[in-house]
Amino acid sequence: MISTSPILEIKGLSLATKSNKKLVNNVSFSLGKGESLGLVGESGSGKSLTLRSILGLLPRGVEQTGGVIKSDVSSAMVFQDPRGALDPLCPVVKQLAEVVYYRQKVSRKASRIVALELLEMLGLPDSLKKTDRYPSQLSGGQCQRVVIALALACKPGILLCDEPTTALDVTVQRQIIETITRLQNELGFAMVFVTHNLAIAAALCSELCVMKEGQIVEHGNTLSILQNPHNPYTQMLINSVLPLPELEGSGQPWS
Ligand SMILES: Nc1ncnc2c1ncn2[C@@H]1O[C@H](COP(=O)(O)OP(=O)(O)OP(=O)(O)O)[C@@H](O)[C@H]1O
């Protein structure tokens, strides 16, 4: 299924609480350079824990009880809540310049220049680049762009996205998805993308893992799975997406 040699391989990953309650069970997948894999499934199915284990960022009380994670490139994470991921007391340009300074090992002056370039790349307005604005002075969509810039400042081989658009309204969701697609084409990072939204998974990810109760129940090409799901749970997930109602008489779906 993977055409290039994998840059991330997860084999038989199992996670449990300290009291041995199983949370993720025997999860395996791999990712090639520049590829995108979606993790979908109901709330509590283990998507975020699987993603966090790639970074070694498991929450307190959860431990890896089995399996191996092999990766020879760096990863960076984009979290669901953009405001929560930013320091409210530090101007955004300064936050970004700090990450560039420590991760790219350039001078203070150069780190600010790179930070401004990253904001430009993310399509943020000039006003935000010229004046030092705090996160509370930015919209949710602008904050999420800054958070993506923070992750890209680490020059990741793999971008780990944990429902990065869930907290945003649908028009901003679309802009963020388009921005991520553009940046992936420009920069060539691979991506693991956690989402509840099958349409977003279809737009971004060529490969899909469907998770239920800590296990992968279906894994393969995204379009094949969405058009011809084999697992009853996948079928249920697809059928639970509300169809747009049709305008009476017109036969046309709402636009
Ligand atoms: N720190 C923790 N201690 C104990 N159990 C936890 C902890 N974090 C998560 N869990 C449990 O692990 C399971 C998987 O959680 P996870 O956050 O990975 O689900 P998810 O599929 O990402 O859900 P959502 O889509 O709602 O974010 C859930 O049952 C959750 O309650």
GROMACS .gro file of C-alpha atoms and ligand atoms in nm:
model
  286
    1MET     CA    1   0.000   0.000   0.000
    2ILE     CA    2   0.292   0.234   0.073
    3SER     CA    3   0.491   0.307  -0.242
    4THR     CA    4   0.801   0.465  -0.084
    5SER     CA    5   0.998   0.316   0.206
    6PRO     CA    6   0.824   0.410   0.530
    7ILE     CA    7   0.939   0.705   0.739
    8LEU     CA    8   0.706   0.594   1.019
    9GLU     CA    9   0.621   0.239   1.115
   10ILE     CA   10   0.389   0.147   1.398
   11LYS     CA   11   0.364  -0.223   1.473
   12GLY     CA   12   0.126  -0.373   1.729
   13LEU     CA   13   0.094  -0.057   1.940
   14SER     CA   14  -0.096  -0.117   2.264
   15LEU     CA   15  -0.166   0.143   2.531
   16ALA     CA   16  -0.326   0.099   2.872
   17THR     CA   17  -0.383   0.280   3.197
   18LYS     CA   18  -0.162   0.204   3.497
   19SER     CA   19  -0.449  -0.012   3.627
   20ASN     CA   20  -0.425  -0.208   3.299
   21LYS     CA   21  -0.741  -0.086   3.131
   22LYS     CA   22  -0.677  -0.134   2.758
   23LEU     CA   23  -0.714   0.189   2.561
   24VAL     CA   24  -0.541   0.110   2.229
   25ASN     CA   25  -0.492  -0.246   2.112
   26ASN     CA   26  -0.252  -0.382   1.851
   27VAL     CA   27  -0.255  -0.082   1.616
   28SER     CA   28  -0.028  -0.101   1.311
   29PHE     CA   29   0.024   0.131   1.015
   30SER     CA   30   0.305   0.290   0.820
   31LEU     CA   31   0.360   0.614   0.636
   32GLY     CA   32   0.582   0.700   0.340
   33LYS     CA   33   0.751   1.034   0.267
   34GLY     CA   34   0.497   1.301   0.178
   35GLU     CA   35   0.200   1.068   0.231
   36SER     CA   36  -0.112   1.140   0.434
   37LEU     CA   37  -0.300   0.898   0.653
   38GLY     CA   38  -0.631   0.974   0.821
   39LEU     CA   39  -0.739   0.830   1.155
   40VAL     CA   40  -1.116   0.836   1.190
   41GLY     CA   41  -1.360   0.684   1.438
   42GLU     CA   42  -1.599   0.771   1.715
   43SER     CA   43  -1.505   0.971   2.021
   44GLY     CA   44  -1.290   0.766   2.259
   45SER     CA   45  -1.176   0.517   1.993
   46GLY     CA   46  -0.808   0.590   2.059
   47LYS     CA   47  -0.718   0.827   1.774
   48SER     CA   48  -0.554   1.100   1.984
   49LEU     CA   49  -0.364   0.855   2.205
   50THR     CA   50  -0.228   0.680   1.895
   51LEU     CA   51  -0.117   1.016   1.754
   52ARG     CA   52   0.038   1.130   2.082
   53SER     CA   53   0.232   0.807   2.118
   54ILE     CA   54   0.419   0.892   1.794
   55LEU     CA   55   0.558   1.200   1.970
   56GLY     CA   56   0.603   1.017   2.301
   57LEU     CA   57   0.354   1.263   2.450
   58LEU     CA   58   0.122   1.023   2.632
   59PRO     CA   59  -0.088   1.177   2.908
   60ARG     CA   60  -0.009   1.098   3.269
   61GLY     CA   61  -0.150   0.759   3.368
   62VAL     CA   62  -0.130   0.607   3.018
   63GLU     CA   63   0.157   0.383   2.915
   64GLN     CA   64   0.269   0.182   2.616
   65THR     CA   65   0.219  -0.187   2.693
   66GLY     CA   66   0.318  -0.332   2.358
   67GLY     CA   67   0.441  -0.275   2.008
   68VAL     CA   68   0.707  -0.057   1.848
   69ILE     CA   69   0.709   0.285   1.685
   70LYS     CA   70   0.994   0.342   1.442
   71SER     CA   71   1.056   0.674   1.272
   72ASP     CA   72   1.370   0.829   1.130
   73VAL     CA   73   1.228   1.180   1.081
   74SER     CA   74   1.109   1.446   1.325
   75SER     CA   75   0.740   1.503   1.398
   76ALA     CA   76   0.549   1.808   1.512
   77MET     CA   77   0.193   1.831   1.636
   78VAL     CA   78  -0.097   2.066   1.561
   79PHE     CA   79  -0.348   2.050   1.845
   80GLN     CA   80  -0.724   2.083   1.833
   81ASP     CA   81  -0.756   2.397   2.048
   82PRO     CA   82  -0.541   2.670   1.891
   83ARG     CA   83  -0.580   2.921   2.175
   84GLY     CA   84  -0.489   2.658   2.433
   85ALA     CA   85  -0.173   2.578   2.236
   86LEU     CA   86  -0.049   2.940   2.245
   87ASP     CA   87   0.096   3.137   2.537
   88PRO     CA   88  -0.164   3.412   2.600
   89LEU     CA   89   0.098   3.643   2.755
   90CYS     CA   90   0.347   3.638   2.470
   91PRO     CA   91   0.309   3.812   2.130
   92VAL     CA   92   0.264   3.555   1.853
   93VAL     CA   93   0.563   3.666   1.645
   94LYS     CA   94   0.783   3.631   1.954
   95GLN     CA   95   0.646   3.281   2.027
   96LEU     CA   96   0.717   3.174   1.673
   97ALA     CA   97   1.065   3.332   1.671
   98GLU     CA   98   1.149   3.144   1.995
   99VAL     CA   99   1.064   2.808   1.834
  100VAL     CA  100   1.264   2.896   1.521
  101TYR     CA  101   1.559   3.006   1.739
  102TYR     CA  102   1.571   2.682   1.938
  103ARG     CA  103   1.473   2.436   1.663
  104GLN     CA  104   1.653   2.584   1.362
  105LYS     CA  105   1.955   2.706   1.563
  106VAL     CA  106   1.978   3.045   1.391
  107SER     CA  107   2.055   3.388   1.541
  108ARG     CA  108   1.788   3.590   1.724
  109LYS     CA  109   1.767   3.834   1.432
  110ALA     CA  110   1.737   3.557   1.174
  111SER     CA  111   1.476   3.374   1.384
  112ARG     CA  112   1.246   3.679   1.372
  113ILE     CA  113   1.289   3.701   0.995
  114VAL     CA  114   1.208   3.329   0.955
  115ALA     CA  115   0.908   3.372   1.189
  116LEU     CA  116   0.773   3.652   0.969
  117GLU     CA  117   0.829   3.439   0.658
  118LEU     CA  118   0.635   3.154   0.820
  119LEU     CA  119   0.344   3.385   0.899
  120GLU     CA  120   0.349   3.502   0.539
  121MET     CA  121   0.350   3.141   0.421
  122LEU     CA  122   0.045   3.074   0.637
  123GLY     CA  123  -0.137   3.363   0.471
  124LEU     CA  124  -0.165   3.581   0.782
  125PRO     CA  125  -0.231   3.954   0.730
  126ASP     CA  126   0.054   4.207   0.728
  127SER     CA  127  -0.088   4.383   1.034
  128LEU     CA  128  -0.011   4.074   1.236
  129LYS     CA  129   0.345   4.060   1.107
  130LYS     CA  130   0.426   4.428   1.165
  131THR     CA  131   0.286   4.474   1.513
  132ASP     CA  132   0.330   4.227   1.792
  133ARG     CA  133  -0.017   4.095   1.856
  134TYR     CA  134  -0.123   3.867   2.141
  135PRO     CA  135  -0.329   3.549   2.076
  136SER     CA  136  -0.640   3.714   2.228
  137GLN     CA  137  -0.625   3.975   1.948
  138LEU     CA  138  -0.646   3.707   1.675
  139SER     CA  139  -0.945   3.513   1.541
  140GLY     CA  140  -0.966   3.136   1.599
  141GLY     CA  141  -0.862   3.071   1.238
  142GLN     CA  142  -0.563   3.306   1.268
  143CYS     CA  143  -0.458   3.135   1.593
  144GLN     CA  144  -0.475   2.796   1.421
  145ARG     CA  145  -0.255   2.929   1.137
  146VAL     CA  146  -0.003   3.047   1.398
  147VAL     CA  147  -0.013   2.702   1.563
  148ILE     CA  148   0.053   2.538   1.224
  149ALA     CA  149   0.341   2.784   1.171
  150LEU     CA  150   0.482   2.682   1.513
  151ALA     CA  151   0.473   2.316   1.407
  152LEU     CA  152   0.634   2.394   1.069
  153ALA     CA  153   0.906   2.595   1.243
  154CYS     CA  154   1.032   2.257   1.366
  155LYS     CA  155   1.077   2.151   1.000
  156PRO     CA  156   0.893   1.823   1.061
  157GLY     CA  157   0.911   1.524   0.830
  158ILE     CA  158   0.568   1.431   0.968
  159LEU     CA  159   0.294   1.674   1.069
  160LEU     CA  160   0.063   1.522   1.330
  161CYS     CA  161  -0.277   1.692   1.326
  162ASP     CA  162  -0.525   1.628   1.605
  163GLU     CA  163  -0.858   1.755   1.473
  164PRO     CA  164  -0.706   2.095   1.392
  165THR     CA  165  -1.024   2.234   1.239
  166THR     CA  166  -1.288   2.106   1.482
  167ALA     CA  167  -1.300   2.430   1.684
  168LEU     CA  168  -1.339   2.648   1.372
  169ASP     CA  169  -1.643   2.746   1.170
  170VAL     CA  170  -1.690   2.567   0.836
  171THR     CA  171  -1.561   2.842   0.605
  172VAL     CA  172  -1.245   2.881   0.814
  173GLN     CA  173  -1.214   2.498   0.828
  174ARG     CA  174  -1.204   2.494   0.450
  175GLN     CA  175  -0.938   2.769   0.435
  176ILE     CA  176  -0.720   2.583   0.686
  177ILE     CA  177  -0.756   2.255   0.493
  178GLU     CA  178  -0.658   2.433   0.170
  179THR     CA  179  -0.360   2.593   0.345
  180ILE     CA  180  -0.241   2.257   0.483
  181THR     CA  181  -0.275   2.100   0.135
  182ARG     CA  182  -0.075   2.385  -0.025
  183LEU     CA  183   0.198   2.367   0.239
  184GLN     CA  184   0.224   1.990   0.210
  185ASN     CA  185   0.275   2.026  -0.167
  186GLU     CA  186   0.536   2.300  -0.112
  187LEU     CA  187   0.724   2.146   0.180
  188GLY     CA  188   0.668   1.773   0.125
  189PHE     CA  189   0.596   1.665   0.484
  190ALA     CA  190   0.396   1.349   0.554
  191MET     CA  191   0.088   1.375   0.769
  192VAL     CA  192  -0.120   1.177   1.015
  193PHE     CA  193  -0.456   1.352   1.043
  194VAL     CA  194  -0.709   1.273   1.315
  195THR     CA  195  -1.063   1.380   1.234
  196HIS     CA  196  -1.428   1.296   1.288
  197ASN     CA  197  -1.504   1.441   0.949
  198LEU     CA  198  -1.496   1.188   0.665
  199ALA     CA  199  -1.511   1.463   0.401
  200ILE     CA  200  -1.195   1.622   0.545
  201ALA     CA  201  -1.024   1.281   0.556
  202ALA     CA  202  -1.122   1.225   0.192
  203ALA     CA  203  -0.989   1.569   0.090
  204LEU     CA  204  -0.655   1.533   0.267
  205CYS     CA  205  -0.563   1.168   0.305
  206SER     CA  206  -0.496   0.901   0.047
  207GLU     CA  207  -0.503   0.633   0.315
  208LEU     CA  208  -0.748   0.579   0.598
  209CYS     CA  209  -0.755   0.385   0.925
  210VAL     CA  210  -1.096   0.347   1.086
  211MET     CA  211  -1.069   0.300   1.463
  212LYS     CA  212  -1.323   0.152   1.703
  213GLU     CA  213  -1.270   0.078   2.071
  214GLY     CA  214  -0.893   0.113   2.046
  215GLN     CA  215  -0.848  -0.104   1.737
  216ILE     CA  216  -0.818  -0.047   1.365
  217VAL     CA  217  -1.121  -0.214   1.207
  218GLU     CA  218  -1.055  -0.109   0.847
  219HIS     CA  219  -0.741   0.021   0.674
  220GLY     CA  220  -0.679   0.105   0.310
  221ASN     CA  221  -0.720   0.356   0.029
  222THR     CA  222  -0.952   0.635   0.146
  223LEU     CA  223  -1.175   0.652  -0.161
  224SER     CA  224  -1.206   0.272  -0.181
  225ILE     CA  225  -1.311   0.258   0.184
  226LEU     CA  226  -1.560   0.543   0.149
  227GLN     CA  227  -1.709   0.399  -0.171
  228ASN     CA  228  -1.704   0.035  -0.064
  229PRO     CA  229  -1.669  -0.005   0.313
  230HIS     CA  230  -1.631  -0.365   0.426
  231ASN     CA  231  -1.655  -0.330   0.801
  232PRO     CA  232  -2.006  -0.278   0.946
  233TYR     CA  233  -1.872  -0.004   1.176
  234THR     CA  234  -1.724   0.186   0.878
  235GLN     CA  235  -2.057   0.147   0.699
  236MET     CA  236  -2.234   0.286   1.005
  237LEU     CA  237  -1.991   0.583   1.023
  238ILE     CA  238  -2.049   0.666   0.657
  239ASN     CA  239  -2.425   0.628   0.689
  240SER     CA  240  -2.430   0.855   0.993
  241VAL     CA  241  -2.315   1.154   0.784
  242LEU     CA  242  -2.629   1.362   0.738
  243PRO     CA  243  -2.719   1.406   0.370
  244LEU     CA  244  -2.801   1.761   0.261
  245PRO     CA  245  -3.181   1.787   0.236
  246GLU     CA  246  -3.316   1.847  -0.113
  247LEU     CA  247  -3.518   2.157  -0.193
  248GLU     CA  248  -3.874   2.046  -0.243
  249GLY     CA  249  -3.953   2.007  -0.612
  250SER     CA  250  -3.615   2.127  -0.741
  251GLY     CA  251  -3.430   1.801  -0.697
  252GLN     CA  252  -3.121   2.011  -0.626
  253PRO     CA  253  -2.930   1.976  -0.301
  254TRP     CA  254  -2.884   2.289  -0.092
  255SER     CA  255  -2.573   2.474  -0.191
  256LIG     N1  256  -0.509   1.024   3.070
  256LIG     C1  257  -0.598   0.925   3.053
  256LIG     N2  258  -0.624   0.839   3.152
  256LIG     C2  259  -0.712   0.738   3.134
  256LIG     N3  260  -0.780   0.717   3.021
  256LIG     C3  261  -0.758   0.799   2.919
  256LIG     C4  262  -0.666   0.909   2.928
  256LIG     N4  263  -0.665   0.975   2.811
  256LIG     C5  264  -0.754   0.911   2.730
  256LIG     N5  265  -0.809   0.807   2.794
  256LIG     C6  266  -0.909   0.714   2.740
  256LIG     O1  267  -0.853   0.651   2.626
  256LIG     C7  268  -0.954   0.627   2.529
  256LIG     C8  269  -0.907   0.683   2.396
  256LIG     O2  270  -0.893   0.826   2.409
  256LIG     P1  271  -0.856   0.919   2.285
  256LIG     O3  272  -0.845   1.058   2.337
  256LIG     O4  273  -0.740   0.861   2.214
  256LIG     O5  274  -0.987   0.905   2.195
  256LIG     P2  275  -1.022   0.979   2.059
  256LIG     O6  276  -1.061   0.873   1.961
  256LIG     O7  277  -0.913   1.070   2.019
  256LIG     O8  278  -1.151   1.063   2.102
  256LIG     P3  279  -1.197   1.211   2.059
  256LIG     O9  280  -1.233   1.199   1.915
  256LIG    O10  281  -1.316   1.237   2.146
  256LIG    O11  282  -1.082   1.304   2.085
  256LIG     C9  283  -1.081   0.692   2.581
  256LIG    O12  284  -1.161   0.592   2.638
  256LIG    C10  285  -1.032   0.786   2.689
  256LIG    O13  286  -1.128   0.802   2.790
   0.00000   0.00000   0.00000
